[in-house]
PDB file of C-alpha atoms in Angstrom:
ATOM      1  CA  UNK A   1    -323.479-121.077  25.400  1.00 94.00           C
ATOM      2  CA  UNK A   2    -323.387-123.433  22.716  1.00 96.00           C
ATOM      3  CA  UNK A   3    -323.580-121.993  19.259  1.00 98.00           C
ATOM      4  CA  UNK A   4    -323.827-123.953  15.830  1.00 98.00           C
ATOM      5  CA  UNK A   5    -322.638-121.477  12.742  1.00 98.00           C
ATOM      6  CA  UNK A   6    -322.725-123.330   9.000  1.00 98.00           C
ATOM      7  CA  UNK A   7    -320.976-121.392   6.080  1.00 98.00           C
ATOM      8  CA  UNK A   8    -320.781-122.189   2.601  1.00 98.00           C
ATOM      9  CA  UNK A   9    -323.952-122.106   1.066  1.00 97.00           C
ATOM     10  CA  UNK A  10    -324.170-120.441  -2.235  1.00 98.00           C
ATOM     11  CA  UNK A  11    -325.974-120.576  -6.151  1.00 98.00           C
ATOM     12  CA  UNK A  12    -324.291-123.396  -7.784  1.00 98.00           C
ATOM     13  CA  UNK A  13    -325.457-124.840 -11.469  1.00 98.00           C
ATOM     14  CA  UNK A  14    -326.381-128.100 -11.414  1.00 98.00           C
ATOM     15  CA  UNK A  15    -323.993-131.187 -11.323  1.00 98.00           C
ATOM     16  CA  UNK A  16    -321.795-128.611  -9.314  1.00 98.00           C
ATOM     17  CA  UNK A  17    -320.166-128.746  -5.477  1.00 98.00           C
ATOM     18  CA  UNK A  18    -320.433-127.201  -2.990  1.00 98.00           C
ATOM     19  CA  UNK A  19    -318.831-127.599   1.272  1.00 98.00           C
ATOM     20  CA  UNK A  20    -320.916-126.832   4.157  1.00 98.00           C
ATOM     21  CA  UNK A  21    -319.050-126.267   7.018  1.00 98.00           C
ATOM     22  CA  UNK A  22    -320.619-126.020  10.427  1.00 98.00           C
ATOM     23  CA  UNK A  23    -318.148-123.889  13.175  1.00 98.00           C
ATOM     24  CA  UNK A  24    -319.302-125.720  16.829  1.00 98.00           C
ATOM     25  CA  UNK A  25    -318.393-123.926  20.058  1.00 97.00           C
ATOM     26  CA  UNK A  26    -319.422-123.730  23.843  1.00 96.00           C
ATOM     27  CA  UNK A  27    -319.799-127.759  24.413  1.00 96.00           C
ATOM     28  CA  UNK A  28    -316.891-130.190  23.991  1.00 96.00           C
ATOM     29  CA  UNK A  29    -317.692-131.314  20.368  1.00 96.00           C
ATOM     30  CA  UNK A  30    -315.985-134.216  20.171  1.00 95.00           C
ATOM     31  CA  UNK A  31    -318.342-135.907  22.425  1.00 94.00           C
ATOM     32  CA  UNK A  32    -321.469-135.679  20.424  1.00 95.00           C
ATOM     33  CA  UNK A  33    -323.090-136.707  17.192  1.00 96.00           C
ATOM     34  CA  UNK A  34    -323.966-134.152  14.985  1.00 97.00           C
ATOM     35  CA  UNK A  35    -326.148-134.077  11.667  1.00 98.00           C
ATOM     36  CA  UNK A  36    -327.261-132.424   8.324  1.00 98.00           C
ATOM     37  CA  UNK A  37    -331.033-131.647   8.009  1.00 98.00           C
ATOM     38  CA  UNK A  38    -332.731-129.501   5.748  1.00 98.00           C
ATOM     39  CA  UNK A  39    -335.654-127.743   4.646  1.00 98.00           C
ATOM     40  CA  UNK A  40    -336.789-126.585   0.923  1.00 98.00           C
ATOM     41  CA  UNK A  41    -338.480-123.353   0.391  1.00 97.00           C
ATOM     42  CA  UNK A  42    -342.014-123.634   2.382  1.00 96.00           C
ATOM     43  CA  UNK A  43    -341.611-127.362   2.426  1.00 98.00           C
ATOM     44  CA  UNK A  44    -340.798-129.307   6.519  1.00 98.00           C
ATOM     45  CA  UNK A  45    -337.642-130.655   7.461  1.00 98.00           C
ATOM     46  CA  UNK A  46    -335.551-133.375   5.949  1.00 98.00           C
ATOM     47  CA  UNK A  47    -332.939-135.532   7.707  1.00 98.00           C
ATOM     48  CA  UNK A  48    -329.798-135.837   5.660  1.00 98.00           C
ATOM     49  CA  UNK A  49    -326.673-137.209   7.562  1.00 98.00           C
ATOM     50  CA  UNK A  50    -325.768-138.151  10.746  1.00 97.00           C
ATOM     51  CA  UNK A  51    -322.330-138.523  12.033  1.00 96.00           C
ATOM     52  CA  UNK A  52    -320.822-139.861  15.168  1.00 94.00           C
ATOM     53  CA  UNK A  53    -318.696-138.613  17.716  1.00 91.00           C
ATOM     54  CA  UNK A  54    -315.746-140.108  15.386  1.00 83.00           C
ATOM     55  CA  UNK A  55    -315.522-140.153  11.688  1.00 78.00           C
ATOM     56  CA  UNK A  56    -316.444-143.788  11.792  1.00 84.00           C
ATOM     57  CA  UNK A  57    -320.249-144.196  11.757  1.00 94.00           C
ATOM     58  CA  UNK A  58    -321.890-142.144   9.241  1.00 96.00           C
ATOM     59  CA  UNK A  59    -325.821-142.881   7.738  1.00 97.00           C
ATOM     60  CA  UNK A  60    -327.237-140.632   5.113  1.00 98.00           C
ATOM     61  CA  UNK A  61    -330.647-140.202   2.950  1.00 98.00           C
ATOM     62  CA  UNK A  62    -331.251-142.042   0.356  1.00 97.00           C
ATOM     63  CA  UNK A  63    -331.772-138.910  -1.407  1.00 97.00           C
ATOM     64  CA  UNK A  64    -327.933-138.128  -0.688  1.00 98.00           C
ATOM     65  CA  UNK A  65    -326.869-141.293  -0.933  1.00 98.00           C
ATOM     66  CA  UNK A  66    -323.495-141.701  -2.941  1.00 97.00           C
ATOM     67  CA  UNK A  67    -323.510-137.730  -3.654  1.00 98.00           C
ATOM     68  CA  UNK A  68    -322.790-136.094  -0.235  1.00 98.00           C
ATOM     69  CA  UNK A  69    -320.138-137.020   2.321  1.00 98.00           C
ATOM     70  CA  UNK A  70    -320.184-135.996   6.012  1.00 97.00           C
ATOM     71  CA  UNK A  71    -317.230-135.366   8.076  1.00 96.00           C
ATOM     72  CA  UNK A  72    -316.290-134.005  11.125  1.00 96.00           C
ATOM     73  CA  UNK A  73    -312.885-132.481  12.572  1.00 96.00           C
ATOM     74  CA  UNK A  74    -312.605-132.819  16.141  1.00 96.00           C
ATOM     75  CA  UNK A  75    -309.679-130.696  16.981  1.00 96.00           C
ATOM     76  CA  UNK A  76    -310.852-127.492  15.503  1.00 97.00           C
ATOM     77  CA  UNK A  77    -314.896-127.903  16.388  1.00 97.00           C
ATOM     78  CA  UNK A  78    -316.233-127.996  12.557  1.00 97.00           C
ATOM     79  CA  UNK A  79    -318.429-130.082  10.979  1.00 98.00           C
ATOM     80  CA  UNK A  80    -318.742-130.750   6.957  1.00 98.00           C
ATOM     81  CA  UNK A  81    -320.875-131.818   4.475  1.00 98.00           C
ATOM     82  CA  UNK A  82    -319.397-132.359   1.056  1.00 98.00           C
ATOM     83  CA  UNK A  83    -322.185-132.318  -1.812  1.00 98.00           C
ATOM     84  CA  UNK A  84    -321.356-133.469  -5.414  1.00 98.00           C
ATOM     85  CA  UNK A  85    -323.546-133.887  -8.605  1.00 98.00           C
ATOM     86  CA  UNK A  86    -325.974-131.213  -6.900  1.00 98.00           C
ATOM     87  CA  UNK A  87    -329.494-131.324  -8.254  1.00 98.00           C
ATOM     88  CA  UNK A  88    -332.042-128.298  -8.350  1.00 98.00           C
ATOM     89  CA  UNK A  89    -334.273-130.622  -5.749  1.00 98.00           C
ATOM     90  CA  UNK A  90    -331.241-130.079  -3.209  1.00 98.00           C
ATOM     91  CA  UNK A  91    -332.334-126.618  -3.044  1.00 98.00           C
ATOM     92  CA  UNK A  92    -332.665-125.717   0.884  1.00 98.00           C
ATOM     93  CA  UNK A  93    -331.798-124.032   3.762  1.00 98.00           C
ATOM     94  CA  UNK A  94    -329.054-126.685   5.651  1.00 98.00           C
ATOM     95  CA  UNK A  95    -329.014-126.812   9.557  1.00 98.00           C
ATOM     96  CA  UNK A  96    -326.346-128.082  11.278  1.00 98.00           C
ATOM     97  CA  UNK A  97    -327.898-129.882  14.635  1.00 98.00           C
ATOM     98  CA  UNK A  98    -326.460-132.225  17.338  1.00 95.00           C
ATOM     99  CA  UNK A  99    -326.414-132.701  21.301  1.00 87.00           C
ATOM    100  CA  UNK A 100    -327.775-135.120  23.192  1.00 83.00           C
ATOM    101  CA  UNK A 101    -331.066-136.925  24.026  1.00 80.00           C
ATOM    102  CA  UNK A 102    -331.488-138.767  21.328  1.00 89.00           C
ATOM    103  CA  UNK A 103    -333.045-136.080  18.799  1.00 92.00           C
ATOM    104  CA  UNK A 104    -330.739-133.412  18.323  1.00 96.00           C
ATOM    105  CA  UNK A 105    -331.124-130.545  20.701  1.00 95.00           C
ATOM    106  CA  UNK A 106    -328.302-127.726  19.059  1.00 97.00           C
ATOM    107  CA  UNK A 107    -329.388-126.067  15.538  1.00 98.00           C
ATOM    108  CA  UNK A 108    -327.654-123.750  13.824  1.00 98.00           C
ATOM    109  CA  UNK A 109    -329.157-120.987  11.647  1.00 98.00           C
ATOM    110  CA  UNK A 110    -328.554-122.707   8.873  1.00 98.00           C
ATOM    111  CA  UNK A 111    -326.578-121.624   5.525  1.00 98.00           C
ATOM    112  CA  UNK A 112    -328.893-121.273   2.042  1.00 98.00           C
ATOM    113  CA  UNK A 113    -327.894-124.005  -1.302  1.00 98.00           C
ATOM    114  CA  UNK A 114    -329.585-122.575  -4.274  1.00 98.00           C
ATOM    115  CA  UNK A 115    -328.817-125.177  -7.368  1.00 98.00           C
ATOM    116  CA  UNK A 116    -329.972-122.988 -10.380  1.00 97.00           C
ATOM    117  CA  UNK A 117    -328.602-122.721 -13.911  1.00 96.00           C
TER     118      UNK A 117
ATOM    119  CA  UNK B   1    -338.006-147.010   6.063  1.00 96.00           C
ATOM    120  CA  UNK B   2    -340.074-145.795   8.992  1.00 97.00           C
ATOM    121  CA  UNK B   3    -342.983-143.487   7.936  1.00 98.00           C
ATOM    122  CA  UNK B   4    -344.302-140.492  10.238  1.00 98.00           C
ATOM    123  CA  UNK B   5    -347.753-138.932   9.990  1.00 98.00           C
ATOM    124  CA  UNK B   6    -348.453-136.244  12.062  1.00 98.00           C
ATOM    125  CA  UNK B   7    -351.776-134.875  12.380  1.00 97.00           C
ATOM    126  CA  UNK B   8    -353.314-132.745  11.597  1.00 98.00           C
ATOM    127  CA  UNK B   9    -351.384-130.762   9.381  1.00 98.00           C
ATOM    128  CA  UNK B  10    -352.760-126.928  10.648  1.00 97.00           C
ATOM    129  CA  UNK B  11    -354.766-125.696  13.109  1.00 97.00           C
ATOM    130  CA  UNK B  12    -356.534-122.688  14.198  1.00 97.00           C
ATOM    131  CA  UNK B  13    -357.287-122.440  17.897  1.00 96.00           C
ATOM    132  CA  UNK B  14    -357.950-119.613  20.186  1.00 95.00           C
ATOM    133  CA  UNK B  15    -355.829-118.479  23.461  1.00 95.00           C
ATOM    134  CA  UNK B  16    -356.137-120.490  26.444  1.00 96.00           C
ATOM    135  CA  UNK B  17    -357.296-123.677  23.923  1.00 96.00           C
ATOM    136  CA  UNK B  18    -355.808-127.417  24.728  1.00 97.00           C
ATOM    137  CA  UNK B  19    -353.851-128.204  21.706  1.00 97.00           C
ATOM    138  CA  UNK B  20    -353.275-131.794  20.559  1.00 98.00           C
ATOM    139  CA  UNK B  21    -351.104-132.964  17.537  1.00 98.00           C
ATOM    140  CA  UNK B  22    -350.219-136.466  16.827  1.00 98.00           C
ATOM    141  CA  UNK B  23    -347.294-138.503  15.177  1.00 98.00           C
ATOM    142  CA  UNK B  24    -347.927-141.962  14.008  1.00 98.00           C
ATOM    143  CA  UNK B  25    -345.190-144.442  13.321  1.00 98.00           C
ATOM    144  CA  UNK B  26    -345.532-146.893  10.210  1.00 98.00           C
ATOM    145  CA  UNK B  27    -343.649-149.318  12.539  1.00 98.00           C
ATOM    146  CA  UNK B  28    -342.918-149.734  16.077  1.00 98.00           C
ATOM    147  CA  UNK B  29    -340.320-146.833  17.352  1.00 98.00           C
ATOM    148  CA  UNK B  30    -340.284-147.527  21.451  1.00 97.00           C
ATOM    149  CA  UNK B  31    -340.140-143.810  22.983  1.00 97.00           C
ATOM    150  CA  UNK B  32    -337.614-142.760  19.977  1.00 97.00           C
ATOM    151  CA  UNK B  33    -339.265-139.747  19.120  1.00 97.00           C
ATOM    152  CA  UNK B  34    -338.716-135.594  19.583  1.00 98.00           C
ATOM    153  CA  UNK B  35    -340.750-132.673  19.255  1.00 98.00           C
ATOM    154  CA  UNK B  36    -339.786-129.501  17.484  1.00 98.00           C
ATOM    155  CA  UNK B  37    -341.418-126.204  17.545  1.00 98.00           C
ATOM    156  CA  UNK B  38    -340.504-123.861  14.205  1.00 98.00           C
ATOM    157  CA  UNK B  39    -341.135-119.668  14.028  1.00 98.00           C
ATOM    158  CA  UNK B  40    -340.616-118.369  10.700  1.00 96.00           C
ATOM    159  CA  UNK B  41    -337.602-117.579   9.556  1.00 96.00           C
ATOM    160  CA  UNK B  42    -336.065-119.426  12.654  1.00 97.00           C
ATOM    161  CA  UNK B  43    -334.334-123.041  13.341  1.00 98.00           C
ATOM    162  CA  UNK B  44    -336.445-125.843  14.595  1.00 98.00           C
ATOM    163  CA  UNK B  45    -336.422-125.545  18.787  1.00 98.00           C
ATOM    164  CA  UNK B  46    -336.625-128.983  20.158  1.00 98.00           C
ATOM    165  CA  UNK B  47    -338.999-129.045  22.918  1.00 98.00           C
ATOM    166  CA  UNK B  48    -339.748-133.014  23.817  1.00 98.00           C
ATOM    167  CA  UNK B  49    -337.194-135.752  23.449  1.00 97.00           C
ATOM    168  CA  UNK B  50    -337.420-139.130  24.611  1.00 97.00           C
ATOM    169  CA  UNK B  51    -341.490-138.766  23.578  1.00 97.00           C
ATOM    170  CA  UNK B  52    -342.023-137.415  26.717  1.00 98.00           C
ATOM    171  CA  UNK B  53    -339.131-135.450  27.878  1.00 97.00           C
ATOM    172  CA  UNK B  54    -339.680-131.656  28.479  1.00 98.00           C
ATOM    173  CA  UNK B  55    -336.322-130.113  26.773  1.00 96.00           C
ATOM    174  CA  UNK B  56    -335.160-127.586  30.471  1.00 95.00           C
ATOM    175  CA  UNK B  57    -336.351-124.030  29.194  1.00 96.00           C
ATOM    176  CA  UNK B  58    -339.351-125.322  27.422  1.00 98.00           C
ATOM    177  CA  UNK B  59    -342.820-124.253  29.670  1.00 98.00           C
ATOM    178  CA  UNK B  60    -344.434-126.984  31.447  1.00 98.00           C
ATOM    179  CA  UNK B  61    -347.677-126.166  29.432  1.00 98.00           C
ATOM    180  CA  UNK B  62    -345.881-128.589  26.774  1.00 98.00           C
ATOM    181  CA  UNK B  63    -346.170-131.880  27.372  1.00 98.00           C
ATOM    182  CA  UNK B  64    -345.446-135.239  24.954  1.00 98.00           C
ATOM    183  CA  UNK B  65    -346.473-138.733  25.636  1.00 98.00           C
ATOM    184  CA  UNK B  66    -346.617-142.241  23.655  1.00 98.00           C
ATOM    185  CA  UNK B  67    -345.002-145.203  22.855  1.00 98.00           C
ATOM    186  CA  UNK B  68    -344.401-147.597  20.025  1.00 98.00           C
ATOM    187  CA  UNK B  69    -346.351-146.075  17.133  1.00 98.00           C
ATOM    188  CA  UNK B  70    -348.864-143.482  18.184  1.00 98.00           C
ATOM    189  CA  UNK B  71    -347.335-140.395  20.078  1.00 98.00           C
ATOM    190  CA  UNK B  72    -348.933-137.057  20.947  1.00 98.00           C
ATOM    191  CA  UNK B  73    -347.935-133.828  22.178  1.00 98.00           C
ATOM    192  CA  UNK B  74    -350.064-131.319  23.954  1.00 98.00           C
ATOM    193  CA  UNK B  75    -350.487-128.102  24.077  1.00 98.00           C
ATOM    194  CA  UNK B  76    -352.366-127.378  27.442  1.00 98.00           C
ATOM    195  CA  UNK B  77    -352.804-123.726  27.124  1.00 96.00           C
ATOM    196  CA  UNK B  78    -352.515-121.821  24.009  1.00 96.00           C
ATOM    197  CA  UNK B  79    -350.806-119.008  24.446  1.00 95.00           C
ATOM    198  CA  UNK B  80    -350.148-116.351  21.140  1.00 93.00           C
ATOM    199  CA  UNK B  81    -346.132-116.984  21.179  1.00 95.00           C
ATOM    200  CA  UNK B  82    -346.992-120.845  19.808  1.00 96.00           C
ATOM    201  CA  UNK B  83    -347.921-119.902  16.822  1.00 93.00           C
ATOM    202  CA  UNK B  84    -345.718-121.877  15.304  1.00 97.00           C
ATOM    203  CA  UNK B  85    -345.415-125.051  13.228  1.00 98.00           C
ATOM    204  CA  UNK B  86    -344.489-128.116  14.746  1.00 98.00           C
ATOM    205  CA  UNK B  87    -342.652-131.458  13.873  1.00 98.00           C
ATOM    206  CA  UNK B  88    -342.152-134.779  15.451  1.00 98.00           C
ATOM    207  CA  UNK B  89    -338.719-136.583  14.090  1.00 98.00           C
ATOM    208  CA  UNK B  90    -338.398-140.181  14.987  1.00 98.00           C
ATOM    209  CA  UNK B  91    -334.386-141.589  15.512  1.00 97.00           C
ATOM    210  CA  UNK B  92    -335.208-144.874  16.276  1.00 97.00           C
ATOM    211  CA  UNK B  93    -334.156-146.095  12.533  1.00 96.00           C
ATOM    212  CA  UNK B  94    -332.200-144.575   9.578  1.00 96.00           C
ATOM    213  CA  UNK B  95    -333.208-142.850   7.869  1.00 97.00           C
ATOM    214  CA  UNK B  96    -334.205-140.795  10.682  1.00 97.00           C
ATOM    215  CA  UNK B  97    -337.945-139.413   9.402  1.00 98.00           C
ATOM    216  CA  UNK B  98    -340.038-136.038  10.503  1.00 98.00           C
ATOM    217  CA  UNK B  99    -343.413-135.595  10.056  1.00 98.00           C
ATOM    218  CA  UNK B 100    -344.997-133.495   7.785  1.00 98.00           C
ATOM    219  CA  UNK B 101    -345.535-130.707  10.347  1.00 98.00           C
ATOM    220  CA  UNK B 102    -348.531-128.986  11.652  1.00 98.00           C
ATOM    221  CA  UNK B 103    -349.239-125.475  11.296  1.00 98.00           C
ATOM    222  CA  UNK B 104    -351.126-124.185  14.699  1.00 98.00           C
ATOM    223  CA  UNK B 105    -352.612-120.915  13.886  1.00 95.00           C
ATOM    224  CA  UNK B 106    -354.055-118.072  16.861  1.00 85.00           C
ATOM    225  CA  UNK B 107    -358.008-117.517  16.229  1.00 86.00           C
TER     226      UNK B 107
END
């Protein structure tokens, strides 16, 4: 069955990085797109970054915009988000989701950011 | 960007109740819209795509219909395992937008 496991969440201070990583498995991942959403503490859900089935079509959040980079490595199933300059209002739980249908069908649990001094 | 306001933003209904929640789209979105149901401390389940395609699993007592700007999905039976909260997320545009949720609460 398909499963969608992110790692690398953590407590960085602010202006830190930090690399999600997102471990795909039980669908051929190099066919979908997959994205970044994610959701404060108590607050909904925020879109993030979506990536194609290649590396070359990526969109992200204005919110993001300039600070994170999204990538994806097809032979070994992972997705990645790479988030610079981190602010305390990044502070969230990040999902990993993709699939098909438009709206992505596959989340992960999701991996915890804490930016805190 | 392309605004979504979902309405209303909680509920309380009893079992058995038709439930009703709606998305509106600040612009014109053709049928570019899903449906998530979230449990606490759980990831969002989709349960509509395509505004009015029933994700295979989901029960048939969820429906979703609409097109353009105004969508709704429906609840046509309350049961006590959807107590949940519930987001539309349109994909139509980036950035890709959800709505601000609604809270649907047992009586």
């Amino acid at each position: 069955q398909v499963q969608l496991v992110e790692s690398g969440g953590g407590l960085v201070k602010p202006g830190g990085s930090l690399r999600l990583s997102c471990a795909a498995s039980g669908f051929t991942f190099s066919d979908y797109y997959m994205n970044w959403i994610r959701q404060a503490p108590g607050k909904g859900l925020e879109w993030v970054s979506y990536i194609g089935s290649t590396n070359i079509y990526t969109h992200y959040a204005d919110s993001v915009k300039g600070r994170f980079t999204i990538s994806r490595d097809n032979a070994n199933n992972s997705l990645y988000l790479q988030m610079n300059n981190l602010r305390a209002e990044d502070t969230a739980l990040y999902y990993c989701a993709g699939g098909w249908g438009g709206t992505p069908a596959w989340w992960g649990q999701g991996t915890l950011v804490t930016v805190s001094s | 960007d392309i605004q979504m306001t979902q309405s209303p933003s909680s509920l309380s209904a009893s079992v058995g109740d038709r439930v009703t929640i709606t998305c509106r789209a600040s612009q014109g979105i053709r049928n570019d819209l899903g449906w998530y149901q979230q449990k606490p401390g759980k990831a969002p389940k989709r349960l509509i795509y395509a505004a009015s395609s029933l994700q295979s699993g989901v029960p048939s007592r969820f429906s979703g219909s609409g097109s353009g700007t105004e969508f709704t999905l429906t609840i046509a039976s309350l049961q006590p395992e959807d107590f949940a909260t519930y987001y539309c997320l349109q994909h139509n545009s980036y950035p890709w937008t959800f709505g601000q949720g609604t809270k649907v609460e047992i009586k």
